[in-house]
GROMACS .gro file of C-alpha atoms in nm:
model
  357
    1UNK     CA    1   2.312  -4.257   6.657
    2UNK     CA    2   2.215  -4.501   6.384
    3UNK     CA    3   2.184  -4.353   6.037
    4UNK     CA    4   1.984  -4.535   5.774
    5UNK     CA    5   2.027  -4.409   5.419
    6UNK     CA    6   1.964  -4.582   5.087
    7UNK     CA    7   2.293  -4.497   4.918
    8UNK     CA    8   2.583  -4.723   4.825
    9UNK     CA    9   2.814  -4.776   5.121
   10UNK     CA   10   3.192  -4.768   5.102
   11UNK     CA   11   3.419  -4.867   5.388
   12UNK     CA   12   3.661  -4.585   5.307
   13UNK     CA   13   3.415  -4.297   5.259
   14UNK     CA   14   3.076  -4.403   5.394
   15UNK     CA   15   3.125  -4.631   5.697
   16UNK     CA   16   2.842  -4.855   5.797
   17UNK     CA   17   2.611  -4.673   6.041
   18UNK     CA   18   2.695  -4.755   6.400
   19UNK     CA   19   2.655  -4.592   6.739
   20UNK     CA   20   2.908  -4.319   6.656
   21UNK     CA   21   2.741  -4.007   6.792
   22UNK     CA   22   3.014  -3.797   6.956
   23UNK     CA   23   2.997  -3.509   7.196
   24UNK     CA   24   3.219  -3.217   7.113
   25UNK     CA   25   3.436  -3.305   7.414
   26UNK     CA   26   3.484  -3.660   7.292
   27UNK     CA   27   3.549  -3.536   6.939
   28UNK     CA   28   3.826  -3.311   7.069
   29UNK     CA   29   3.978  -3.592   7.274
   30UNK     CA   30   3.981  -3.829   6.977
   31UNK     CA   31   4.128  -3.562   6.751
   32UNK     CA   32   4.417  -3.502   6.988
   33UNK     CA   33   4.473  -3.872   7.043
   34UNK     CA   34   4.489  -3.947   6.673
   35UNK     CA   35   4.718  -3.656   6.586
   36UNK     CA   36   4.442  -3.458   6.415
   37UNK     CA   37   4.494  -3.146   6.623
   38UNK     CA   38   4.728  -2.996   6.365
   39UNK     CA   39   4.474  -3.070   6.090
   40UNK     CA   40   4.200  -2.895   6.287
   41UNK     CA   41   4.420  -2.596   6.357
   42UNK     CA   42   4.533  -2.551   5.998
   43UNK     CA   43   4.181  -2.567   5.859
   44UNK     CA   44   4.033  -2.344   6.130
   45UNK     CA   45   4.271  -2.067   6.036
   46UNK     CA   46   4.116  -2.044   5.692
   47UNK     CA   47   3.766  -2.169   5.764
   48UNK     CA   48   3.580  -1.885   5.598
   49UNK     CA   49   3.757  -1.785   5.276
   50UNK     CA   50   3.635  -1.458   5.129
   51UNK     CA   51   3.741  -1.208   4.868
   52UNK     CA   52   3.790  -0.841   4.952
   53UNK     CA   53   3.684  -0.758   4.598
   54UNK     CA   54   3.359  -0.951   4.615
   55UNK     CA   55   3.053  -0.726   4.618
   56UNK     CA   56   2.763  -0.747   4.862
   57UNK     CA   57   2.449  -0.574   4.738
   58UNK     CA   58   2.118  -0.541   4.925
   59UNK     CA   59   1.791  -0.516   4.734
   60UNK     CA   60   1.466  -0.382   4.879
   61UNK     CA   61   1.226  -0.548   4.639
   62UNK     CA   62   0.847  -0.551   4.674
   63UNK     CA   63   0.624  -0.797   4.489
   64UNK     CA   64   0.328  -0.583   4.375
   65UNK     CA   65   0.106  -0.881   4.300
   66UNK     CA   66   0.115  -0.983   4.666
   67UNK     CA   67   0.198  -0.646   4.824
   68UNK     CA   68   0.480  -0.828   4.998
   69UNK     CA   69   0.834  -0.708   5.064
   70UNK     CA   70   1.108  -0.941   4.942
   71UNK     CA   71   1.442  -0.812   5.077
   72UNK     CA   72   1.746  -0.985   4.933
   73UNK     CA   73   2.124  -0.980   4.956
   74UNK     CA   74   2.347  -1.065   4.661
   75UNK     CA   75   2.704  -1.188   4.701
   76UNK     CA   76   2.866  -1.116   4.365
   77UNK     CA   77   3.205  -1.267   4.272
   78UNK     CA   78   3.507  -1.046   4.222
   79UNK     CA   79   3.616  -1.004   3.862
   80UNK     CA   80   3.927  -1.212   3.927
   81UNK     CA   81   3.716  -1.519   4.013
   82UNK     CA   82   3.472  -1.491   3.723
   83UNK     CA   83   3.543  -1.703   3.420
   84UNK     CA   84   3.259  -1.680   3.171
   85UNK     CA   85   2.891  -1.682   3.277
   86UNK     CA   86   2.843  -1.686   3.655
   87UNK     CA   87   2.657  -1.975   3.825
   88UNK     CA   88   2.391  -1.866   4.076
   89UNK     CA   89   2.271  -2.017   4.403
   90UNK     CA   90   1.946  -1.875   4.546
   91UNK     CA   91   1.936  -1.933   4.922
   92UNK     CA   92   1.634  -1.953   5.156
   93UNK     CA   93   1.689  -1.901   5.531
   94UNK     CA   94   1.542  -2.103   5.815
   95UNK     CA   95   1.260  -2.005   6.050
   96UNK     CA   96   1.342  -1.671   6.213
   97UNK     CA   97   1.635  -1.590   5.985
   98UNK     CA   98   1.712  -1.308   5.744
   99UNK     CA   99   1.899  -1.222   5.425
  100UNK     CA  100   2.204  -1.137   5.637
  101UNK     CA  101   2.234  -1.492   5.767
  102UNK     CA  102   2.448  -1.774   5.629
  103UNK     CA  103   2.706  -1.517   5.525
  104UNK     CA  104   2.982  -1.780   5.531
  105UNK     CA  105   2.809  -1.949   5.237
  106UNK     CA  106   2.760  -1.629   5.040
  107UNK     CA  107   3.116  -1.515   5.105
  108UNK     CA  108   3.268  -1.854   5.038
  109UNK     CA  109   3.076  -1.925   4.719
  110UNK     CA  110   3.134  -1.579   4.577
  111UNK     CA  111   3.505  -1.611   4.652
  112UNK     CA  112   3.500  -1.919   4.429
  113UNK     CA  113   3.320  -1.749   4.141
  114UNK     CA  114   2.959  -1.841   4.226
  115UNK     CA  115   2.698  -1.572   4.289
  116UNK     CA  116   2.467  -1.623   4.586
  117UNK     CA  117   2.130  -1.449   4.629
  118UNK     CA  118   1.991  -1.471   4.984
  119UNK     CA  119   1.616  -1.411   5.005
  120UNK     CA  120   1.442  -1.286   5.322
  121UNK     CA  121   1.092  -1.418   5.393
  122UNK     CA  122   0.899  -1.150   5.581
  123UNK     CA  123   0.632  -1.394   5.701
  124UNK     CA  124   0.883  -1.618   5.878
  125UNK     CA  125   1.191  -1.405   5.935
  126UNK     CA  126   1.370  -1.264   6.241
  127UNK     CA  127   1.065  -1.064   6.349
  128UNK     CA  128   0.922  -1.390   6.488
  129UNK     CA  129   1.147  -1.349   6.792
  130UNK     CA  130   1.020  -0.995   6.859
  131UNK     CA  131   0.709  -0.903   7.053
  132UNK     CA  132   0.527  -1.073   7.338
  133UNK     CA  133   0.704  -1.403   7.425
  134UNK     CA  134   0.374  -1.551   7.540
  135UNK     CA  135   0.252  -1.531   7.179
  136UNK     CA  136   0.568  -1.685   7.032
  137UNK     CA  137   0.404  -2.023   6.974
  138UNK     CA  138   0.120  -1.856   6.782
  139UNK     CA  139   0.370  -1.665   6.569
  140UNK     CA  140   0.565  -1.983   6.496
  141UNK     CA  141   0.247  -2.168   6.400
  142UNK     CA  142   0.156  -1.891   6.158
  143UNK     CA  143   0.504  -1.880   6.007
  144UNK     CA  144   0.512  -2.255   5.951
  145UNK     CA  145   0.164  -2.297   5.806
  146UNK     CA  146   0.088  -2.413   5.455
  147UNK     CA  147   0.020  -2.070   5.310
  148UNK     CA  148   0.348  -1.924   5.432
  149UNK     CA  149   0.533  -2.227   5.293
  150UNK     CA  150   0.397  -2.142   4.949
  151UNK     CA  151   0.460  -1.769   4.993
  152UNK     CA  152   0.825  -1.848   5.061
  153UNK     CA  153   0.857  -2.025   4.726
  154UNK     CA  154   0.697  -1.723   4.559
  155UNK     CA  155   0.952  -1.500   4.735
  156UNK     CA  156   1.236  -1.702   4.585
  157UNK     CA  157   1.088  -1.710   4.235
  158UNK     CA  158   1.016  -1.337   4.251
  159UNK     CA  159   1.370  -1.265   4.367
  160UNK     CA  160   1.506  -1.468   4.078
  161UNK     CA  161   1.275  -1.282   3.840
  162UNK     CA  162   1.412  -0.950   3.961
  163UNK     CA  163   1.774  -1.054   3.940
  164UNK     CA  164   1.729  -1.186   3.586
  165UNK     CA  165   1.523  -0.890   3.471
  166UNK     CA  166   1.669  -0.701   3.178
  167UNK     CA  167   1.700  -0.386   3.390
  168UNK     CA  168   1.917  -0.557   3.653
  169UNK     CA  169   2.288  -0.486   3.591
  170UNK     CA  170   2.390  -0.839   3.693
  171UNK     CA  171   2.151  -1.036   3.474
  172UNK     CA  172   2.367  -1.049   3.162
  173UNK     CA  173   2.652  -1.223   3.345
  174UNK     CA  174   2.440  -1.499   3.505
  175UNK     CA  175   2.448  -1.849   3.358
  176UNK     CA  176   2.079  -1.941   3.335
  177UNK     CA  177   2.167  -2.308   3.284
  178UNK     CA  178   2.339  -2.318   3.625
  179UNK     CA  179   2.083  -2.179   3.869
  180UNK     CA  180   2.056  -2.374   4.195
  181UNK     CA  181   1.807  -2.362   4.484
  182UNK     CA  182   1.945  -2.396   4.837
  183UNK     CA  183   1.824  -2.356   5.193
  184UNK     CA  184   1.860  -2.454   5.558
  185UNK     CA  185   1.589  -2.602   5.780
  186UNK     CA  186   1.256  -2.440   5.681
  187UNK     CA  187   1.449  -2.303   5.385
  188UNK     CA  188   1.538  -2.659   5.290
  189UNK     CA  189   1.164  -2.733   5.269
  190UNK     CA  190   1.127  -2.423   5.052
  191UNK     CA  191   1.405  -2.555   4.829
  192UNK     CA  192   1.236  -2.893   4.794
  193UNK     CA  193   0.903  -2.733   4.699
  194UNK     CA  194   1.080  -2.518   4.440
  195UNK     CA  195   1.228  -2.835   4.288
  196UNK     CA  196   0.917  -3.052   4.280
  197UNK     CA  197   0.779  -3.136   4.626
  198UNK     CA  198   0.403  -3.096   4.657
  199UNK     CA  199   0.103  -3.196   4.866
  200UNK     CA  200  -0.251  -3.282   4.764
  201UNK     CA  201  -0.536  -3.071   4.901
  202UNK     CA  202  -0.898  -3.130   4.799
  203UNK     CA  203  -0.774  -3.355   4.521
  204UNK     CA  204  -0.544  -3.087   4.377
  205UNK     CA  205  -0.165  -3.062   4.400
  206UNK     CA  206  -0.021  -2.764   4.585
  207UNK     CA  207   0.340  -2.672   4.511
  208UNK     CA  208   0.565  -2.403   4.378
  209UNK     CA  209   0.804  -2.567   4.137
  210UNK     CA  210   1.031  -2.331   3.945
  211UNK     CA  211   1.180  -2.508   3.639
  212UNK     CA  212   1.472  -2.264   3.627
  213UNK     CA  213   1.641  -2.449   3.913
  214UNK     CA  214   1.867  -2.724   3.781
  215UNK     CA  215   1.981  -2.865   4.117
  216UNK     CA  216   1.931  -2.821   4.492
  217UNK     CA  217   2.137  -2.802   4.811
  218UNK     CA  218   1.923  -2.921   5.102
  219UNK     CA  219   2.067  -2.850   5.449
  220UNK     CA  220   1.893  -2.999   5.755
  221UNK     CA  221   1.552  -3.053   5.595
  222UNK     CA  222   1.265  -3.103   5.844
  223UNK     CA  223   0.982  -3.340   5.758
  224UNK     CA  224   0.676  -3.196   5.589
  225UNK     CA  225   0.469  -3.172   5.908
  226UNK     CA  226   0.129  -3.333   5.883
  227UNK     CA  227   0.223  -3.541   5.578
  228UNK     CA  228   0.232  -3.914   5.644
  229UNK     CA  229   0.353  -4.019   5.299
  230UNK     CA  230   0.689  -3.849   5.247
  231UNK     CA  231   0.756  -4.045   4.927
  232UNK     CA  232   0.438  -3.906   4.772
  233UNK     CA  233   0.528  -3.549   4.873
  234UNK     CA  234   0.873  -3.580   4.712
  235UNK     CA  235   0.777  -3.797   4.415
  236UNK     CA  236   0.842  -3.518   4.166
  237UNK     CA  237   1.156  -3.376   4.332
  238UNK     CA  238   1.381  -3.508   4.059
  239UNK     CA  239   1.663  -3.255   4.015
  240UNK     CA  240   2.012  -3.354   4.138
  241UNK     CA  241   2.034  -3.279   4.510
  242UNK     CA  242   2.297  -3.254   4.783
  243UNK     CA  243   2.172  -3.321   5.136
  244UNK     CA  244   2.371  -3.205   5.440
  245UNK     CA  245   2.313  -3.288   5.807
  246UNK     CA  246   2.495  -3.394   6.126
  247UNK     CA  247   2.465  -3.675   6.379
  248UNK     CA  248   2.327  -3.424   6.632
  249UNK     CA  249   2.097  -3.234   6.394
  250UNK     CA  250   1.788  -3.234   6.614
  251UNK     CA  251   1.528  -2.959   6.571
  252UNK     CA  252   1.380  -2.830   6.895
  253UNK     CA  253   1.136  -2.547   6.829
  254UNK     CA  254   0.826  -2.490   7.045
  255UNK     CA  255   0.554  -2.711   6.904
  256UNK     CA  256   0.790  -2.891   6.665
  257UNK     CA  257   1.045  -3.161   6.737
  258UNK     CA  258   1.238  -3.342   6.467
  259UNK     CA  259   1.513  -3.602   6.522
  260UNK     CA  260   1.813  -3.653   6.295
  261UNK     CA  261   1.655  -3.948   6.118
  262UNK     CA  262   1.400  -3.712   5.963
  263UNK     CA  263   1.684  -3.558   5.761
  264UNK     CA  264   1.785  -3.903   5.638
  265UNK     CA  265   1.424  -3.995   5.561
  266UNK     CA  266   1.391  -3.689   5.336
  267UNK     CA  267   1.706  -3.794   5.152
  268UNK     CA  268   1.581  -4.152   5.114
  269UNK     CA  269   1.245  -4.034   4.977
  270UNK     CA  270   1.402  -3.837   4.691
  271UNK     CA  271   1.323  -4.057   4.388
  272UNK     CA  272   1.623  -3.984   4.170
  273UNK     CA  273   1.958  -4.159   4.197
  274UNK     CA  274   2.126  -3.823   4.133
  275UNK     CA  275   2.157  -3.738   4.500
  276UNK     CA  276   2.437  -3.727   4.756
  277UNK     CA  277   2.439  -3.720   5.136
  278UNK     CA  278   2.682  -3.555   5.378
  279UNK     CA  279   2.658  -3.636   5.751
  280UNK     CA  280   2.901  -3.458   5.981
  281UNK     CA  281   3.008  -3.627   6.303
  282UNK     CA  282   2.870  -3.389   6.565
  283UNK     CA  283   2.731  -3.039   6.535
  284UNK     CA  284   2.382  -2.919   6.627
  285UNK     CA  285   2.104  -2.800   6.397
  286UNK     CA  286   2.222  -2.441   6.441
  287UNK     CA  287   2.582  -2.516   6.341
  288UNK     CA  288   2.482  -2.424   5.983
  289UNK     CA  289   2.362  -2.077   6.084
  290UNK     CA  290   2.578  -1.767   6.140
  291UNK     CA  291   2.609  -1.826   6.512
  292UNK     CA  292   2.939  -1.711   6.656
  293UNK     CA  293   3.243  -1.914   6.558
  294UNK     CA  294   3.347  -1.892   6.923
  295UNK     CA  295   3.061  -2.123   7.016
  296UNK     CA  296   3.063  -2.494   6.945
  297UNK     CA  297   3.435  -2.550   6.976
  298UNK     CA  298   3.667  -2.628   6.683
  299UNK     CA  299   3.400  -2.820   6.492
  300UNK     CA  300   3.181  -2.514   6.421
  301UNK     CA  301   3.401  -2.334   6.164
  302UNK     CA  302   3.507  -2.664   6.010
  303UNK     CA  303   3.149  -2.771   5.940
  304UNK     CA  304   3.078  -2.430   5.791
  305UNK     CA  305   3.374  -2.439   5.558
  306UNK     CA  306   3.316  -2.802   5.465
  307UNK     CA  307   2.950  -2.731   5.384
  308UNK     CA  308   3.043  -2.439   5.161
  309UNK     CA  309   3.304  -2.647   4.979
  310UNK     CA  310   3.067  -2.944   4.948
  311UNK     CA  311   2.828  -2.720   4.756
  312UNK     CA  312   3.103  -2.627   4.510
  313UNK     CA  313   3.211  -2.989   4.462
  314UNK     CA  314   2.848  -3.089   4.408
  315UNK     CA  315   2.800  -2.824   4.139
  316UNK     CA  316   3.115  -2.945   3.964
  317UNK     CA  317   2.959  -3.291   3.957
  318UNK     CA  318   2.619  -3.170   3.833
  319UNK     CA  319   2.719  -2.899   3.588
  320UNK     CA  320   3.063  -3.014   3.472
  321UNK     CA  321   3.023  -3.393   3.512
  322UNK     CA  322   3.342  -3.390   3.717
  323UNK     CA  323   3.361  -3.641   4.004
  324UNK     CA  324   3.711  -3.542   4.114
  325UNK     CA  325   3.623  -3.241   4.335
  326UNK     CA  326   3.375  -3.444   4.541
  327UNK     CA  327   3.619  -3.732   4.574
  328UNK     CA  328   3.888  -3.488   4.688
  329UNK     CA  329   3.638  -3.328   4.928
  330UNK     CA  330   3.577  -3.670   5.085
  331UNK     CA  331   3.948  -3.718   5.148
  332UNK     CA  332   3.994  -3.369   5.296
  333UNK     CA  333   3.700  -3.383   5.535
  334UNK     CA  334   3.700  -3.753   5.627
  335UNK     CA  335   3.808  -3.685   5.991
  336UNK     CA  336   3.477  -3.510   6.070
  337UNK     CA  337   3.241  -3.722   5.860
  338UNK     CA  338   3.000  -3.991   5.972
  339UNK     CA  339   2.884  -4.039   5.612
  340UNK     CA  340   3.050  -3.909   5.296
  341UNK     CA  341   2.873  -3.827   4.970
  342UNK     CA  342   2.906  -4.087   4.697
  343UNK     CA  343   2.934  -3.916   4.357
  344UNK     CA  344   2.654  -4.040   4.135
  345UNK     CA  345   2.741  -4.164   3.786
  346UNK     CA  346   2.845  -3.907   3.526
  347UNK     CA  347   2.953  -3.953   3.164
  348UNK     CA  348   3.318  -4.057   3.198
  349UNK     CA  349   3.435  -3.917   2.867
  350UNK     CA  350   3.278  -3.578   2.935
  351UNK     CA  351   3.432  -3.557   3.282
  352UNK     CA  352   3.776  -3.657   3.150
  353UNK     CA  353   3.752  -3.403   2.871
  354UNK     CA  354   3.666  -3.122   3.116
  355UNK     CA  355   3.955  -3.213   3.348
  356UNK     CA  356   4.201  -3.202   3.059
  357UNK     CA  357   4.069  -2.862   2.940
   0.00000   0.00000   0.00000
């Protein structure tokens, strides 16, 4: 399908958008024909790197000001992977998810020395799928309304408060200058609100920006339903951001339909030049969730691993001013990309100095 994004195009890394949408069957055929089968096999074998020493800790927090439970799961790096203060990614799940989801991200990031805190949103979590199916649409409408969208941002900020509290045993090791917001689908909207997105109601802005977040990872962001002016909603979303989607990333939820172009439109509406876009060739909206690796053919685990590694390369660019990891990522994953991220400008001397160190 055509992809229209306002980023510099490169013939080697970001081919001009054409009618390149591939079915998984066609993808497999092309891979075999081009000799990529060995590449797929070798990467699949190590698609979800993890560390046996990495710790997984569940928190049963409750926000007393809202009388709202905020369950969370922390993936904490093993001592062998920690070098100095630990960067932190705070992750928000999609509609109907939980803190246990997106484990491949938590495991992969923690194996690379980055802590990952996964927040569960009780107003829009897995309980949506429970109960009378006839009332499912009503439950979805309630979970996706404006108030719940704001409550989700408060969940994330509260979870970050608790993790950084002086009584938390992990707080002293966290690098407060490298705290990143991330999320998938509805969680991507939560991430955008936490980093500056807002709407105007009765002449007043409604948002939930948390200035502690220095960057964002936005996976499969839906539009802000009911908002006609996306540029106005995202006008203040000015932190560096990585956007991830696929050529088949269509959202089909009762009462809500969103084509792939919506993901691209969100990226285009971000006002800062410090943004990068990844578009995988194939893979549905749910490919980024923890659905079984046995489903979706060989592409499923590859997209998962590539997404995890893209986050790491992006943070190297943002926090270390190092373009090399993202450029190397582009080379590694080119066979499954429809659009590759173009590293935005960084101070050359600083990047060179860090690479030599």
